[in-house]
Coordinates of C-alpha atoms in Angstrom, one line a residue:
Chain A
X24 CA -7.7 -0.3 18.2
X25 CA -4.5 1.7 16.5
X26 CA -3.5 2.3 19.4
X27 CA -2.7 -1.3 20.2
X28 CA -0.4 -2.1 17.2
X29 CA 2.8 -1.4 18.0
X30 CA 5.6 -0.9 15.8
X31 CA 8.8 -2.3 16.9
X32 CA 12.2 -1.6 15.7
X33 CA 15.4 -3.8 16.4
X34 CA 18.8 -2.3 16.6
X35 CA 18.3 0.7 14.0
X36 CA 21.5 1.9 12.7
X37 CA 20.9 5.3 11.2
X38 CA 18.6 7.1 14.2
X39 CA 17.3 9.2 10.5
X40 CA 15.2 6.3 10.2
X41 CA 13.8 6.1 13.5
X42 CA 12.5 9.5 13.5
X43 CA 11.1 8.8 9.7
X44 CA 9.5 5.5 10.4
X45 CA 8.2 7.7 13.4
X46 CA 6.3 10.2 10.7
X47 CA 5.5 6.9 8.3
X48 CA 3.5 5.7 11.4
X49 CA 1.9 9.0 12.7
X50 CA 0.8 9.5 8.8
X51 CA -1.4 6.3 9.0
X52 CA -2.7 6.5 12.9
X53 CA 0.2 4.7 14.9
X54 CA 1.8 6.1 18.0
X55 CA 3.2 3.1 19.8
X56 CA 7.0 3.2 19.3
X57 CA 9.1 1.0 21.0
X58 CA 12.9 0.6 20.3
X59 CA 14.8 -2.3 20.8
X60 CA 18.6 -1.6 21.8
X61 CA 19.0 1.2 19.4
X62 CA 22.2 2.0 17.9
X63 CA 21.7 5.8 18.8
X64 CA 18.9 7.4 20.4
X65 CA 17.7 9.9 21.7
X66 CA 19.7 11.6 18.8
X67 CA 19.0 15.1 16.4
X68 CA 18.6 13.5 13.5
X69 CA 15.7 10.9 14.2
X70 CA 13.7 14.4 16.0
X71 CA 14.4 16.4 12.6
X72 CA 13.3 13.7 10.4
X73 CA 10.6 13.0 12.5
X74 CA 8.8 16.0 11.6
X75 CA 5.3 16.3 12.8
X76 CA 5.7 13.2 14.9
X77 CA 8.2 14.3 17.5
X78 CA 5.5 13.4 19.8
X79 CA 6.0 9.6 18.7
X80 CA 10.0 9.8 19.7
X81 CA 9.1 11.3 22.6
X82 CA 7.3 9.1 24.2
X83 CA 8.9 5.5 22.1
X84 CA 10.4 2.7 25.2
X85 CA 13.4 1.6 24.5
X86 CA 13.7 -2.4 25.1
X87 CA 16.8 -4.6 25.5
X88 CA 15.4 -7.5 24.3
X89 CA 12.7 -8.2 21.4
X90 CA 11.3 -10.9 23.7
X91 CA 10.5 -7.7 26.0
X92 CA 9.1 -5.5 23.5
X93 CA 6.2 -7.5 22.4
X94 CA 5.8 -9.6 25.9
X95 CA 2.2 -8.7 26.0
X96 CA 1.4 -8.8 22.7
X97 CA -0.7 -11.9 21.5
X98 CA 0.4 -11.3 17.7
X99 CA 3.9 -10.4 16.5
X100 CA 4.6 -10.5 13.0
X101 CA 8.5 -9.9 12.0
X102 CA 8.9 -8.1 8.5
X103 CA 11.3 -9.8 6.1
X104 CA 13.3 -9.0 3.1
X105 CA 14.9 -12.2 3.5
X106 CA 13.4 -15.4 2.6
X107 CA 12.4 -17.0 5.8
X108 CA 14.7 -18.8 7.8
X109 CA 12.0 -20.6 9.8
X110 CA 8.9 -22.0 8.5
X111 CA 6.6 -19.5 10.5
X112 CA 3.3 -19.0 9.7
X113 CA 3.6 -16.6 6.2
X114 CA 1.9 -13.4 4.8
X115 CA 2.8 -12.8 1.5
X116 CA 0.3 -10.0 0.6
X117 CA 0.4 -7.2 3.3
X118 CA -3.6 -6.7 2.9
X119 CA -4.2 -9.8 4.5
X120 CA -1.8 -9.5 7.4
X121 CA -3.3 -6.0 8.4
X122 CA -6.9 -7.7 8.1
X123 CA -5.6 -9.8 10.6
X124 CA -3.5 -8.0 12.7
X125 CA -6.4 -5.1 13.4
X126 CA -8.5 -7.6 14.2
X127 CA -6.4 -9.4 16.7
X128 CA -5.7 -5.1 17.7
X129 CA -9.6 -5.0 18.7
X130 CA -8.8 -6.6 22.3
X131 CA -4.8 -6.8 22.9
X132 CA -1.5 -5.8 21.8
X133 CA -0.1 -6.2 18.8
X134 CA 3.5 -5.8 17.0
X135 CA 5.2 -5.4 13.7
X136 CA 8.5 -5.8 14.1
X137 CA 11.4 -4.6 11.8
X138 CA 15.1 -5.6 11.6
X139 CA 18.5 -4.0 11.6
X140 CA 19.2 -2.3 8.1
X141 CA 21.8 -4.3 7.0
X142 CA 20.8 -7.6 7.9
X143 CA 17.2 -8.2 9.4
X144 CA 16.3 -10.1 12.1
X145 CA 18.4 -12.9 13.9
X146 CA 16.8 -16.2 14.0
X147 CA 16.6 -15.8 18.2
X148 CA 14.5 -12.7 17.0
X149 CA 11.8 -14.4 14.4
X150 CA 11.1 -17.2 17.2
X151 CA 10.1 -14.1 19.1
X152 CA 7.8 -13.3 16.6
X153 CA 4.1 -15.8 15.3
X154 CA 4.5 -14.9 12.0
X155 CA 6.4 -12.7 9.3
X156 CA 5.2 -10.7 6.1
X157 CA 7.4 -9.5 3.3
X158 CA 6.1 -6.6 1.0
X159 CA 6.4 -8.4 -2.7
X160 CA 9.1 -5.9 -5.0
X161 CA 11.2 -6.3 -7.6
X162 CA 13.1 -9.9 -7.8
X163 CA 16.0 -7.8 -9.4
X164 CA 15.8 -5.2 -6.6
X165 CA 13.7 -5.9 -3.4
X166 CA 15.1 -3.9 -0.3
X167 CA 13.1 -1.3 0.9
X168 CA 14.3 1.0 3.2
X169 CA 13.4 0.3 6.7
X170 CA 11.0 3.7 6.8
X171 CA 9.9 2.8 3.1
X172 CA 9.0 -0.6 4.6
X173 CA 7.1 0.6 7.9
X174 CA 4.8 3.6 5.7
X175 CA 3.8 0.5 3.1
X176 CA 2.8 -1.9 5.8
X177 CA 1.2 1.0 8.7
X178 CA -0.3 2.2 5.0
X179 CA -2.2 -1.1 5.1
X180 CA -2.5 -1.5 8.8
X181 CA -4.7 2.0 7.8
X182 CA -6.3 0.8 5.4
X183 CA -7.7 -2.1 7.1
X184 CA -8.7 -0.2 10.2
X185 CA -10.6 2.7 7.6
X186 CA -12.4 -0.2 6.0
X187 CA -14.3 -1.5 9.2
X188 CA -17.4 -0.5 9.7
X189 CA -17.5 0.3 13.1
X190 CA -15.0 2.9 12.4
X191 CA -16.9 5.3 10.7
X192 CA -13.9 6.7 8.8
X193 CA -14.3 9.4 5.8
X194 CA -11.5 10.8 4.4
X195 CA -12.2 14.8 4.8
X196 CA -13.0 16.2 1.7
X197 CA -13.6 19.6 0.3
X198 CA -16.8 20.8 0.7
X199 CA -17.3 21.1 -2.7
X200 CA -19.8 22.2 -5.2
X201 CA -23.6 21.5 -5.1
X202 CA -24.7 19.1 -7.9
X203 CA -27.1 20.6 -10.0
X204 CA -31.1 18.6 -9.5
X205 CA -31.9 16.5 -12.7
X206 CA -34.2 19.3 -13.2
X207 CA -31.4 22.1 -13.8
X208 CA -29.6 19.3 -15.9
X209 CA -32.4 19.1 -18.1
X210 CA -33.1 22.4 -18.9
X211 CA -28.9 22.7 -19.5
X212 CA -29.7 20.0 -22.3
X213 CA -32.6 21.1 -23.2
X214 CA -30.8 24.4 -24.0
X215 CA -28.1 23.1 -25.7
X216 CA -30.4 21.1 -28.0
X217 CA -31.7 24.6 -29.0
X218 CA -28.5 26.1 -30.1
X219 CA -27.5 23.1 -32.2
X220 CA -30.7 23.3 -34.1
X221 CA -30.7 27.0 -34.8
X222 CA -26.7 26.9 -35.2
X223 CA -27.8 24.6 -38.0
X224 CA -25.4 21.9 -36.7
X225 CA -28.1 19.8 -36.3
X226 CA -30.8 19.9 -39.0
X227 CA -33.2 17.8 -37.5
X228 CA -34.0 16.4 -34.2
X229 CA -31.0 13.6 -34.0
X230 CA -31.5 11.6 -30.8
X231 CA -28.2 9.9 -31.1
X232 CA -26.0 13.1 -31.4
X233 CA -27.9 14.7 -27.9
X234 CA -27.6 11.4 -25.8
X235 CA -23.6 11.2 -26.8
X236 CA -23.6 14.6 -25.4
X237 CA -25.8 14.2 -22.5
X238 CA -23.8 10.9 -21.7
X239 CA -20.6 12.8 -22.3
X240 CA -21.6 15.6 -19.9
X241 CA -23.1 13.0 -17.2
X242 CA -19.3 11.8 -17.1
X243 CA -18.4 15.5 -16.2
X244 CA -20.3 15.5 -13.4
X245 CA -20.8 19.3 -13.7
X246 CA -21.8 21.3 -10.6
X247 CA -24.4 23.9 -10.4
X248 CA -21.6 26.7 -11.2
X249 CA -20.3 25.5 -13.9
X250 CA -23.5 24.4 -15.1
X251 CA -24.5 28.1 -15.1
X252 CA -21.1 28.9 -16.4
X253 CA -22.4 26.8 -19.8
X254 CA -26.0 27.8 -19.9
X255 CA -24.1 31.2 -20.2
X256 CA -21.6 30.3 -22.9
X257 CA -25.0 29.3 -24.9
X258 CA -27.2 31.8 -24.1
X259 CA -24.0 34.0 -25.7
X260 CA -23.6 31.8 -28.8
X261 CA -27.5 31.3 -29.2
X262 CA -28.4 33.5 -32.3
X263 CA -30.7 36.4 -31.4
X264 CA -34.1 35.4 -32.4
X265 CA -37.6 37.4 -32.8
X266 CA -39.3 35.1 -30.6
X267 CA -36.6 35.2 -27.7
Chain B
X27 CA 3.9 -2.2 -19.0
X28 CA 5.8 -0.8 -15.7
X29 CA 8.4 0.7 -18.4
X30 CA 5.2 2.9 -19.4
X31 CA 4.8 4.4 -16.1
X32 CA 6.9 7.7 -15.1
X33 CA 7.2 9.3 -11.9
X34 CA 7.8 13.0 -12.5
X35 CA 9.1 15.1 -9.3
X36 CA 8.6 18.3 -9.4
X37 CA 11.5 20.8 -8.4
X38 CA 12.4 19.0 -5.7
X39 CA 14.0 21.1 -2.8
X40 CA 15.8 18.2 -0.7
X41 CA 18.5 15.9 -3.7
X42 CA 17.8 13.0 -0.8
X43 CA 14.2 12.9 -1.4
X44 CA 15.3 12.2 -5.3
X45 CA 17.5 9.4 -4.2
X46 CA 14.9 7.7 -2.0
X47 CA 12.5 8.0 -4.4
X48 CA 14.4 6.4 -6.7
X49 CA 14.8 3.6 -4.6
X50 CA 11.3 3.4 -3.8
X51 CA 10.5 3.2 -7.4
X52 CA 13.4 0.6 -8.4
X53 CA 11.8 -1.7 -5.8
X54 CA 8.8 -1.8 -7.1
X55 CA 9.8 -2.2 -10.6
X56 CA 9.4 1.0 -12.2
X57 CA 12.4 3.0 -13.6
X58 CA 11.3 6.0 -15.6
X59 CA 12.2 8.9 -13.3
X60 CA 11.3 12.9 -14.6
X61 CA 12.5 15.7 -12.5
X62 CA 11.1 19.1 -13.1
X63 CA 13.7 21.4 -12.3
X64 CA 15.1 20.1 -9.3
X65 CA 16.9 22.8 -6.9
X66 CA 19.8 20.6 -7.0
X67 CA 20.5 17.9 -9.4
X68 CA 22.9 15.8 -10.2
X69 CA 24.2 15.6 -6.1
X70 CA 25.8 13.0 -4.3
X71 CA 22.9 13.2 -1.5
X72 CA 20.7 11.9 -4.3
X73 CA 22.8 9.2 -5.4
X74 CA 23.7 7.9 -1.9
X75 CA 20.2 7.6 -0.9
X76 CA 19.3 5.8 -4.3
X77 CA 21.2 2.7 -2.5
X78 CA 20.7 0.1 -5.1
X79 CA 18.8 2.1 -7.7
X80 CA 21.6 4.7 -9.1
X81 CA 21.0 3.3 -12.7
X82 CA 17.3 5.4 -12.2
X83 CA 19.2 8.1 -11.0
X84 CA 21.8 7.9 -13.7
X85 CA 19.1 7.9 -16.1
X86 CA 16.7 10.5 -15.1
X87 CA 15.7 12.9 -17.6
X88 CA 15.5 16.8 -16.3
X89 CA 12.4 18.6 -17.4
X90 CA 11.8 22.4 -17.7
X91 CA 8.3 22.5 -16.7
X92 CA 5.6 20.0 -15.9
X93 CA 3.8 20.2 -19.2
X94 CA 6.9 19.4 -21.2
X95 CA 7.3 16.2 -18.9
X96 CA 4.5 15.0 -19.8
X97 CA 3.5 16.1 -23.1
X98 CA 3.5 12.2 -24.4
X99 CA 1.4 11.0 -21.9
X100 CA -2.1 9.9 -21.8
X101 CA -3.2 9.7 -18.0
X102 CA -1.5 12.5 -15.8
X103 CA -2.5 11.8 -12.1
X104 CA -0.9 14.7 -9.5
X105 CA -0.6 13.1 -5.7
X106 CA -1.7 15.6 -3.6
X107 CA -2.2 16.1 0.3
X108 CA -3.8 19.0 -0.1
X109 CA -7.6 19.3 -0.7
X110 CA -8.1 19.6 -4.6
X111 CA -8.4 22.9 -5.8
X112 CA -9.7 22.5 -9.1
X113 CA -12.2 19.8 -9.7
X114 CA -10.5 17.3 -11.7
X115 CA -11.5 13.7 -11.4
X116 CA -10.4 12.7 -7.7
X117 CA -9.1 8.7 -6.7
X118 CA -9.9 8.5 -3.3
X119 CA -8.2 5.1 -3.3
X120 CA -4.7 4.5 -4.2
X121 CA -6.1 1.0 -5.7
X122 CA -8.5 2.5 -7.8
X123 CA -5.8 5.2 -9.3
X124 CA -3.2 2.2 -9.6
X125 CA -5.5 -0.7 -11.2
X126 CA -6.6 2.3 -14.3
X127 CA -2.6 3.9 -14.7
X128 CA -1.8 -0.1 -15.4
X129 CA -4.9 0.0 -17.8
X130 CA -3.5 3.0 -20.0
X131 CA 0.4 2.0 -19.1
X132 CA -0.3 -1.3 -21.8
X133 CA -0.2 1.3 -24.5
X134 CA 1.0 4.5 -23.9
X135 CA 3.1 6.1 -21.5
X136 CA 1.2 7.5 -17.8
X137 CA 2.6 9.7 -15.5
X138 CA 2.3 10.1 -11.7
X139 CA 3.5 13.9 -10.6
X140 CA 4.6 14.4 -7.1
X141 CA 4.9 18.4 -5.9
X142 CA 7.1 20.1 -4.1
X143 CA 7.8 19.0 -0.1
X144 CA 6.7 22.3 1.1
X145 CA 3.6 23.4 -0.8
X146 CA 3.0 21.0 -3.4
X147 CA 2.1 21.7 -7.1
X148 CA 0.5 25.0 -8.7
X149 CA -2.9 25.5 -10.1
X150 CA -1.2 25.8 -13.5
X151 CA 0.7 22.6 -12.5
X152 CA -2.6 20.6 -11.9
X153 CA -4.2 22.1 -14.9
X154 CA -1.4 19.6 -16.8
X155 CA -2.7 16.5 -15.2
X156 CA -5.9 14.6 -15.8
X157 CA -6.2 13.5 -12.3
X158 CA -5.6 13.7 -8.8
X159 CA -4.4 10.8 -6.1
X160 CA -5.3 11.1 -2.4
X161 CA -3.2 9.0 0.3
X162 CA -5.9 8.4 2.9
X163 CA -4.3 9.6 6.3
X164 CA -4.4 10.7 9.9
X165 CA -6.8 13.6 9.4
X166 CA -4.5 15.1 12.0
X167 CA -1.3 14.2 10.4
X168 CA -1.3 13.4 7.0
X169 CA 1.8 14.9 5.2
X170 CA 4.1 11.7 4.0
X171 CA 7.4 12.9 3.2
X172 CA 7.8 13.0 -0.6
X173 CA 9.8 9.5 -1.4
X174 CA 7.0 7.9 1.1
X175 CA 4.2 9.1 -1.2
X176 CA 6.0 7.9 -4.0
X177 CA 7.0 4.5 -2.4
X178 CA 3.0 4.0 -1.3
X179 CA 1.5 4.7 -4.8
X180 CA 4.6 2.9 -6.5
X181 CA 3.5 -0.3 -4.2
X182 CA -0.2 0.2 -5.3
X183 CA 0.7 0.4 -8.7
X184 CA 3.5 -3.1 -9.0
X185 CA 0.1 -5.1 -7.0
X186 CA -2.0 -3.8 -9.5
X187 CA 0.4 -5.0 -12.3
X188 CA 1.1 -7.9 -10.4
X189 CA -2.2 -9.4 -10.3
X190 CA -3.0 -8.9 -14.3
X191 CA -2.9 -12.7 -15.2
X192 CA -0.6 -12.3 -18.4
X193 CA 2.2 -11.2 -16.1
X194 CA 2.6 -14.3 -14.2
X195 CA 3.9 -13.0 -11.7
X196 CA 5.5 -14.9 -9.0
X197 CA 7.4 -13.7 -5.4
X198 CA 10.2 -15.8 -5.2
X199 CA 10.0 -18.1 -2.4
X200 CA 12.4 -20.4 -0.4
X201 CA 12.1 -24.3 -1.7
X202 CA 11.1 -25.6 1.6
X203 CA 10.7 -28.5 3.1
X204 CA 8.9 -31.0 0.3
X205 CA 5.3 -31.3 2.2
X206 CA 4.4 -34.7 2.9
X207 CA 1.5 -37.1 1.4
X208 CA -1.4 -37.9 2.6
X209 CA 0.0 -41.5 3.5
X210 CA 2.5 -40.2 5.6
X211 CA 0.4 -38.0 7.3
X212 CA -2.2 -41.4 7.8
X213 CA 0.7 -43.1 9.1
X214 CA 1.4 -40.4 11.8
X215 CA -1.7 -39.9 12.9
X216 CA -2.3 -43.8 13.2
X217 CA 1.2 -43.8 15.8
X218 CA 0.1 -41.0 17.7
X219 CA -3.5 -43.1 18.6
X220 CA -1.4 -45.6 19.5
X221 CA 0.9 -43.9 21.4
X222 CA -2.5 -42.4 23.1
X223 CA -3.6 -45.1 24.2
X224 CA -0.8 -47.2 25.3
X225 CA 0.3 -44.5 27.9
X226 CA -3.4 -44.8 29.5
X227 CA -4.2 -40.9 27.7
X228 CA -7.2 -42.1 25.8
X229 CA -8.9 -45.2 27.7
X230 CA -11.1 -45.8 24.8
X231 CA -11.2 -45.1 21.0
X232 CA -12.6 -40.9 20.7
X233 CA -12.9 -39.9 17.7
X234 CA -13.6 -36.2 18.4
X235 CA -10.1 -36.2 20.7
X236 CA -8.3 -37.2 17.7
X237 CA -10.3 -35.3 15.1
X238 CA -8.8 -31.9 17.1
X239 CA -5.6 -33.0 16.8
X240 CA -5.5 -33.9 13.0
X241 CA -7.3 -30.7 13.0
X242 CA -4.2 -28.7 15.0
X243 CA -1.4 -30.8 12.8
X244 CA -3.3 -30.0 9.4
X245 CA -2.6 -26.2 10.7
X246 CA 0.5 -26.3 11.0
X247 CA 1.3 -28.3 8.2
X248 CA 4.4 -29.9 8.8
X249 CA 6.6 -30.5 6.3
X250 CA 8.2 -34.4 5.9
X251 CA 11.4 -33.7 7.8
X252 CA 9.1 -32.5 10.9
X253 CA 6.9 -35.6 10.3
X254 CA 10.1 -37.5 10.7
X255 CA 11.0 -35.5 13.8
X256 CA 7.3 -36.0 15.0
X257 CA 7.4 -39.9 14.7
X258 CA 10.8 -39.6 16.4
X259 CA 9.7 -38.6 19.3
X260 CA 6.3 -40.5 19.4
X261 CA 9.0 -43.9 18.9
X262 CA 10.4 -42.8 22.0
X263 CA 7.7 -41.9 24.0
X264 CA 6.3 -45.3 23.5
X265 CA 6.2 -47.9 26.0
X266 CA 8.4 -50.7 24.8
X267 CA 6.1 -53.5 24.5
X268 CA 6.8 -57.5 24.2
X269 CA 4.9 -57.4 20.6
X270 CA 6.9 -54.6 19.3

């Protein structure tokens, strides 16, 4: 499915950009690059700011005509800065257009399609494209730059795709530390109950004082380690006692 | 609020990747910029690829260590790509992270840390914050390039602010085209019936035929100049007929 949604870029200027929209895309799953009349490519500087995602330049089309790029797409959405010129349909919140767009994605091509630096898209390109997006920013200062503006919006592309079920997507994580059984928890408390009583802290059995702590330790989410790590600390500042 | 919310980079190898964080932040509103002992700082690489955001450059405050950056802070969340090392609480979701900072940001200052581009922050460097931020990613790719972290979790965090009701926050948007009323639309649909069924189109009155269509044209939502346009050409495409 990521592999149908294509990012497009018109007439880049600065080939740094290609290679770090390249990485912005790779980051969040993407891989189809296609490059419409590019000011400068191939070119050093889009491969070296490319980074891991050489692979990406490597294999991006280059396209003479918008209308060619996204020919076969049923989907293109044109990403404006610019209030819209032409009363396509409108995303204003990215979330929804990548709902949208990686579901379309589930059977044909799709494209996101970003404009020259300076000045966007010409109005011959947005009647290429079926609808445009703009990321909401700052009234006072809203111009991403064009690899800024590809992560944010692959970012959500991402996101949607990770949030379908089908997809089975976890996030690798750590293996981690075993959580202690309610079992080992209890005797922690039960334990820590014991030293405030014969610290004299508490004097007599005080419900409220151990649930704050058992509630305050609950939000720790200890694992077994450190769990024995603190049943140590108390054993150590447990006064020795005849009947231990 | 946003004022409350500082991006701290630490020693940042690459003055660009100051600059273009900058402007990430700027565009999403946020202007308080910390740099832990960058290699190279001020440089005109930095300012250059602030664009429009020099003022956060202009202003940004140089810090000797992390824990002095901080210090007045009451949420410290570290962005990291790397698995966590210690177990601090972990946002899996940029949201998440971003809809709490906003919490704490109404009162007291919150900071978002950002390592170095090679290997990140320290242990002791973590130990100063009180979280840690994952950017979900390729699990075979998943580096973003420092001003691309900064410009996803700066994103997360202006939609978070932005959809608190007591900021009234609204994108600006083009006028456009007044929309027309529900009598104009009657009288639209009424000519295109007739129009229907004086070329011979519709033999007979069909509801469900003209139900689509005010279905289609309720989709599109034409605006009272395209109405106009609309009638225009229905006027012409009707027959001239003796009782017109």
């Amino acid at each position: 499915m990521l592999a149908n949604i294509r990012i497009v870029l018109v007439q880049t200027f600065h080939p740094g950009n290609i290679g770090a929209s390249a990485r912005a895309m790779k980051t969040m799953g993407l891989s189809d690059l296609v490059l419409v009349n590019p000011r400068c490519f191939p070119d050093p500087e889009a491969s070296r700011l490319a980074a891991g995602a050489e692979d990406l330049i490597d294999n991006a089309r280059v396209a003479t005509s918008l209308a060619e790029a996204v020919e076969d797409c049923v989907q293109v959405v044109g990403a404006s800065a610019r209030l819209r010129s032409l009363p396509l349909p409108h995303y204003d919140e990215p979330d929804a257009l990548a709902r949208e767009l990686v579901q379309n994605a589930t059977t044909d091509p799709v494209a996101l399609v970003f404009g020259r630096e300076r000045f966007g898209l010409t109005n011959d390109e947005i009647r290429c494209c079926s609808h445009q997006v703009s990321i909401p920013a700052n009234p006072d200062y809203g111009i991403l730059n064009l690899s800024q503006a590809v992560q944010v919006l692959a970012y959500e592309t991402f996101r949607a795709w990770r949030r379908l079920p089908e997809n089975h997507f976890q996030q690798p994580r750590p293996a981690g530390e075993r959580q202690p059984t309610r079992e080992q928890l209890g005797h922690f408390h039960d334990h820590l109950s014991r030293v405030m009583r014969q610290s004299g802290f508490l004097t007599q059995p005080h419900a409220r004082t151990e649930a704050q702590l058992q509630a305050l330790f609950a939000r720790a989410r200890p694992s077994r380690k450190e769990l024995s790590l603190l049943r140590g600390l108390l054993s150590a500042l447990e006064p020795s006692s005849p009947d231990d």
